[in-house]
Amino acid sequence: MIMKRRKRKMPKSILTGILAATILLALILYGYTFLKTRSIEADYPPQGDFVSTASSEEDLHYVRGGSGVPVVLLHGRDGTLQEFTLSIFDDVADEYEAIAFDRPGYGYSEYDHPDQLTTKQQAKLIHEALNELEIEQPIIVGHSYGGAVMLQYLLDYPDQVRGGISLAGVSYMDEPPTEGFYALPRYPVIGPLITNTLVLPLGSIMAPNIYEQAFDPMEPPQKYIEEIASLYLRPKQFTATAYELSHMYDSVNAISEQYEEITTPVTILFGEMDRMLDYEKDGKRLQEALPNSKLRGIEEGGHKIHHSHPEIFLEELADLVDRTQD
């Protein structure tokens, strides 16, 4: 008679110990994230003021300086308004009126409906904020994914904008982005748990490599990594980023089908060594689609050309101002 071996079950005491250790680790990571977020916000508090929008109770955070032609600066998906205050903001404010926003859900701008963070909704909120601030006929500058929001703005409010600058801007998406880690915050229960425990410590390890790619061929400034990465990895902002990414493919494809309708003057600045986007597919392709556009490629430029080549940005901004004089 053949005897079957019984599978040995793990003792309940061991299972209980593993569960207790897991819960304890989660509590430690939750406490770390909570305290670290408080510390980050103490180290990097809001730099500017807040403005309420007409259709939403949430406030948008912005900085404003200078006088003259208004120039509105919109950061990309992994940033905050420090994208500009750590680069070209002061130079722009020396000649024009500079206004840099934390886009909805980013930095210190509120947005309690991250599932609605489409380019159309963001352009609407920025437009309402500018109306509240009594800013008329601005030039809108959009870096990276802020470039897609800028193009949406030009489509939706063509008579209320002077011109646009696509600064290494997103303009086409031939396939949905790979979400990976960014998909997690959208899962019920497990999403908020991971966002409030693992994202900040793991993201702090990964961030330097991401910024090295973005700044290549130049070195990313240490202050930039410390400040923007810290603000970016806070649970609420990371959640907004995750939801924005889920809308990206549909948003960009919706506006890319209408580029021929944009008659507002647009300048496209693109680094020919950009490792995040493609000069040919995103830069030249957009220039060919827009009926009133100008493209300038920067041979030694990467994705952060306003950091590496601020003088070229300022040249092209002055040229766009001249071209749009009444």
XYZ file of C-alpha atoms in Angstrom:
326
model
C 0.000 0.000 0.000
C 1.403 3.340 -1.065
C 1.115 6.005 1.571
C 0.598 9.604 0.409
C 2.687 12.162 2.133
C 0.752 14.934 3.695
C 1.841 18.429 2.831
C 3.132 20.082 5.910
C 1.278 23.247 6.693
C 3.129 26.276 7.911
C 2.441 26.706 11.613
C -0.090 29.388 12.415
C 2.414 31.073 14.666
C 4.742 31.653 11.704
C 1.904 32.977 9.528
C 0.858 35.279 12.339
C 4.430 36.483 12.713
C 4.770 37.226 8.977
C 1.468 39.104 8.958
C 2.444 41.102 12.015
C 5.846 41.956 10.514
C 4.190 43.044 7.239
C 1.733 45.267 9.085
C 4.524 46.733 11.189
C 6.644 47.451 8.096
C 3.663 49.119 6.382
C 3.065 51.287 9.456
C 6.743 52.272 9.593
C 6.748 53.193 5.877
C 3.468 55.079 6.256
C 4.891 57.030 9.179
C 8.098 57.715 7.267
C 6.154 58.995 4.228
C 3.913 61.179 6.372
C 6.800 62.750 8.297
C 9.002 63.057 5.200
C 6.196 64.812 3.313
C 5.804 67.286 6.183
C 9.569 67.851 6.146
C 9.638 68.391 2.360
C 6.841 70.942 2.555
C 8.641 72.756 5.378
C 11.851 72.854 3.336
C 10.119 73.874 0.085
C 6.986 75.862 0.973
C 4.825 77.654 -1.607
C 6.811 80.376 -3.385
C 3.930 82.450 -4.672
C 0.215 83.112 -4.372
C -2.997 81.204 -5.007
C -5.864 81.914 -7.375
C -9.291 80.277 -7.455
C -10.871 79.202 -10.722
C -14.478 79.816 -11.688
C -15.492 76.177 -12.195
C -13.572 74.607 -9.323
C -13.119 75.269 -5.623
C -9.468 74.256 -5.793
C -6.774 76.919 -5.901
C -3.871 77.062 -8.339
C -0.442 78.071 -7.072
C 1.567 80.514 -9.169
C 4.489 82.924 -9.095
C 4.409 86.221 -10.947
C 7.004 88.868 -11.687
C 8.039 91.587 -14.106
C 5.867 93.633 -16.443
C 5.029 93.859 -20.119
C 3.831 91.126 -22.463
C 2.516 88.286 -20.253
C 4.380 84.974 -20.634
C 2.710 81.961 -18.978
C 4.986 79.010 -18.153
C 3.586 75.456 -17.847
C 5.818 72.624 -16.589
C 5.857 68.980 -17.667
C 4.544 65.750 -16.138
C 7.344 65.241 -13.636
C 7.676 68.814 -12.460
C 6.441 71.839 -10.598
C 6.799 75.565 -11.237
C 10.373 75.192 -9.977
C 11.044 73.886 -13.493
C 11.154 77.585 -14.387
C 12.097 79.367 -11.170
C 15.297 77.276 -11.220
C 15.979 78.185 -14.846
C 14.494 81.025 -16.945
C 11.850 82.705 -14.789
C 13.955 85.659 -13.625
C 15.331 86.247 -17.125
C 11.817 86.277 -18.576
C 10.632 88.630 -15.816
C 13.444 91.068 -16.675
C 11.785 91.751 -20.049
C 8.162 90.614 -19.713
C 5.514 89.713 -17.179
C 6.294 86.121 -16.183
C 3.664 83.825 -14.659
C 4.587 80.222 -13.790
C 1.911 77.798 -12.565
C 1.927 74.562 -10.690
C -0.399 72.706 -13.028
C -3.550 71.237 -11.359
C -2.608 68.508 -8.892
C 1.096 69.399 -8.993
C 3.254 71.290 -6.532
C 0.875 73.259 -4.334
C -1.995 73.514 -6.811
C -5.034 71.637 -5.617
C -7.178 69.294 -7.658
C -9.409 66.781 -5.918
C -10.589 65.055 -9.094
C -7.425 63.507 -10.546
C -9.497 61.170 -12.726
C -10.421 64.268 -14.772
C -6.892 65.547 -15.452
C -7.194 65.748 -19.241
C -5.426 68.429 -21.276
C -8.826 69.995 -21.974
C -9.702 70.317 -18.292
C -6.257 71.692 -17.455
C -6.398 74.294 -20.225
C -9.798 75.335 -18.917
C -8.535 75.803 -15.361
C -5.446 77.730 -16.494
C -7.668 79.950 -18.647
C -10.004 80.654 -15.725
C -7.036 81.425 -13.473
C -5.639 83.899 -16.016
C -9.031 85.594 -16.247
C -9.101 85.933 -12.455
C -5.615 87.459 -12.576
C -6.745 89.812 -15.395
C -3.994 88.580 -17.699
C -4.877 89.155 -21.337
C -3.370 87.881 -24.584
C -0.502 85.899 -23.065
C 2.163 83.865 -24.767
C 1.791 80.315 -23.430
C 4.983 78.283 -22.997
C 4.636 74.559 -22.395
C 7.533 72.256 -21.536
C 7.233 68.505 -22.205
C 3.633 67.495 -21.352
C 2.935 71.140 -20.608
C 3.422 71.541 -24.379
C 0.327 69.408 -24.972
C -1.642 71.557 -22.522
C -0.393 74.655 -24.377
C -1.617 73.276 -27.727
C -4.987 72.457 -26.165
C -5.169 76.047 -24.903
C -4.521 77.391 -28.395
C -7.268 75.179 -29.780
C -9.850 76.110 -27.174
C -9.086 79.834 -26.712
C -7.615 81.014 -30.037
C -8.798 84.601 -29.687
C -7.451 85.000 -26.164
C -3.814 84.069 -26.673
C -0.999 85.873 -28.442
C 1.292 82.959 -29.283
C 2.717 79.700 -28.047
C 6.089 78.075 -27.488
C 6.388 74.297 -27.510
C 9.491 73.728 -25.403
C 10.534 70.111 -26.057
C 6.799 69.580 -25.995
C 4.685 66.442 -26.291
C 2.636 66.658 -29.489
C 2.045 63.086 -30.705
C 1.555 59.655 -29.145
C 1.512 56.729 -31.559
C 0.848 54.229 -28.773
C -0.253 54.400 -25.124
C 2.557 55.127 -22.657
C 3.955 52.341 -20.503
C 2.469 53.078 -17.098
C 4.226 50.487 -14.945
C 4.601 51.813 -11.407
C 2.376 54.796 -12.248
C -0.685 52.564 -12.682
C -0.635 51.485 -9.034
C -2.223 54.577 -7.403
C -5.414 53.987 -9.428
C -6.096 50.554 -7.915
C -8.616 50.530 -5.033
C -7.140 50.023 -1.544
C -3.753 48.714 -2.686
C -3.073 51.888 -4.706
C -3.317 54.386 -1.837
C -1.466 51.936 0.415
C 1.522 51.737 -1.952
C 1.444 55.469 -2.706
C 1.586 56.290 0.994
C 4.306 53.785 1.873
C 6.649 52.776 -0.966
C 6.633 55.575 -3.557
C 8.660 58.148 -1.664
C 11.533 55.893 -0.483
C 11.769 53.939 -3.764
C 11.260 57.028 -5.924
C 14.080 58.831 -4.130
C 16.422 56.068 -5.277
C 15.154 56.114 -8.878
C 14.846 59.896 -9.392
C 18.530 60.729 -10.081
C 18.659 58.296 -13.019
C 15.447 59.719 -14.517
C 16.763 63.277 -14.312
C 20.106 62.239 -15.781
C 18.226 61.116 -18.901
C 16.152 64.302 -18.995
C 19.151 66.634 -18.683
C 21.555 64.659 -20.863
C 23.997 65.763 -22.291
C 24.347 68.171 -19.334
C 24.479 67.137 -15.679
C 21.268 67.694 -13.697
C 21.720 70.392 -11.032
C 21.680 68.879 -7.553
C 19.295 71.555 -6.291
C 16.856 70.628 -9.060
C 16.917 66.942 -8.111
C 16.489 67.654 -4.413
C 13.667 70.158 -4.762
C 11.554 68.942 -7.668
C 11.948 65.213 -6.988
C 10.989 65.733 -3.349
C 7.815 67.649 -4.198
C 6.991 65.266 -7.016
C 7.106 62.110 -4.872
C 4.611 63.297 -2.275
C 1.570 60.959 -2.308
C -0.978 63.484 -3.565
C 1.166 64.719 -6.446
C 2.251 61.226 -7.451
C -1.416 60.216 -7.571
C -2.248 63.177 -9.821
C 0.666 62.216 -12.075
C -0.619 58.647 -12.341
C -4.096 59.769 -13.359
C -2.743 62.319 -15.823
C -0.709 59.560 -17.460
C -3.857 57.461 -17.882
C -5.438 60.297 -19.914
C -2.341 61.161 -21.912
C -2.846 58.957 -24.968
C -6.476 59.981 -25.549
C -5.802 63.657 -24.796
C -2.833 63.996 -27.146
C -4.492 62.086 -29.966
C -7.614 64.226 -29.693
C -5.674 67.475 -30.128
C -3.207 66.141 -32.720
C -6.102 65.558 -35.105
C -6.880 69.299 -34.975
C -3.438 70.890 -35.369
C -4.310 72.320 -38.771
C -6.938 74.456 -37.008
C -4.305 76.239 -34.890
C -3.485 79.489 -36.685
C -1.904 81.172 -33.646
C 1.865 81.680 -34.154
C 3.825 78.867 -32.496
C 7.575 78.483 -31.995
C 8.871 74.946 -31.506
C 12.165 74.508 -29.651
C 13.631 71.035 -29.556
C 16.914 69.509 -28.488
C 18.288 67.244 -31.185
C 19.796 65.024 -28.461
C 16.530 64.745 -26.483
C 16.322 61.298 -24.856
C 12.753 61.684 -23.583
C 11.095 62.706 -26.869
C 12.147 62.558 -30.514
C 13.237 65.612 -32.495
C 11.968 64.180 -35.789
C 8.720 62.589 -34.594
C 7.702 65.278 -32.102
C 9.470 68.439 -33.284
C 9.538 68.348 -37.085
C 6.226 66.531 -37.323
C 4.497 69.236 -35.284
C 6.052 72.000 -37.377
C 4.723 70.360 -40.540
C 1.215 70.074 -39.045
C 0.871 73.611 -37.691
C 0.112 76.200 -40.395
C 1.806 79.118 -38.589
C 4.855 77.655 -36.877
C 8.613 77.925 -36.682
C 10.997 75.148 -35.628
C 14.438 75.607 -34.117
C 16.495 72.542 -33.350
C 19.288 72.809 -30.808
C 22.151 70.548 -31.848
C 23.621 69.964 -28.379
C 20.289 70.211 -26.571
C 18.508 67.552 -24.527
C 15.041 67.616 -22.986
C 15.817 70.480 -20.569
C 16.931 73.061 -23.142
C 15.664 75.986 -21.060
C 18.274 74.973 -18.460
C 21.108 74.264 -20.884
C 20.400 76.957 -23.509
C 18.388 79.755 -21.829
C 19.807 82.334 -24.242
C 18.241 80.506 -27.209
C 14.885 80.371 -25.464
C 15.050 84.116 -24.756
C 16.016 84.847 -28.369
C 13.049 82.907 -29.677
C 10.694 84.426 -27.135
C 11.745 87.924 -28.243
C 11.292 86.886 -31.875
C 7.778 85.572 -31.171
C 6.868 88.800 -29.369
C 8.060 90.793 -32.397
C 6.171 88.548 -34.821
C 2.926 88.986 -32.883
C 3.034 92.760 -32.515
C -0.266 94.408 -33.473
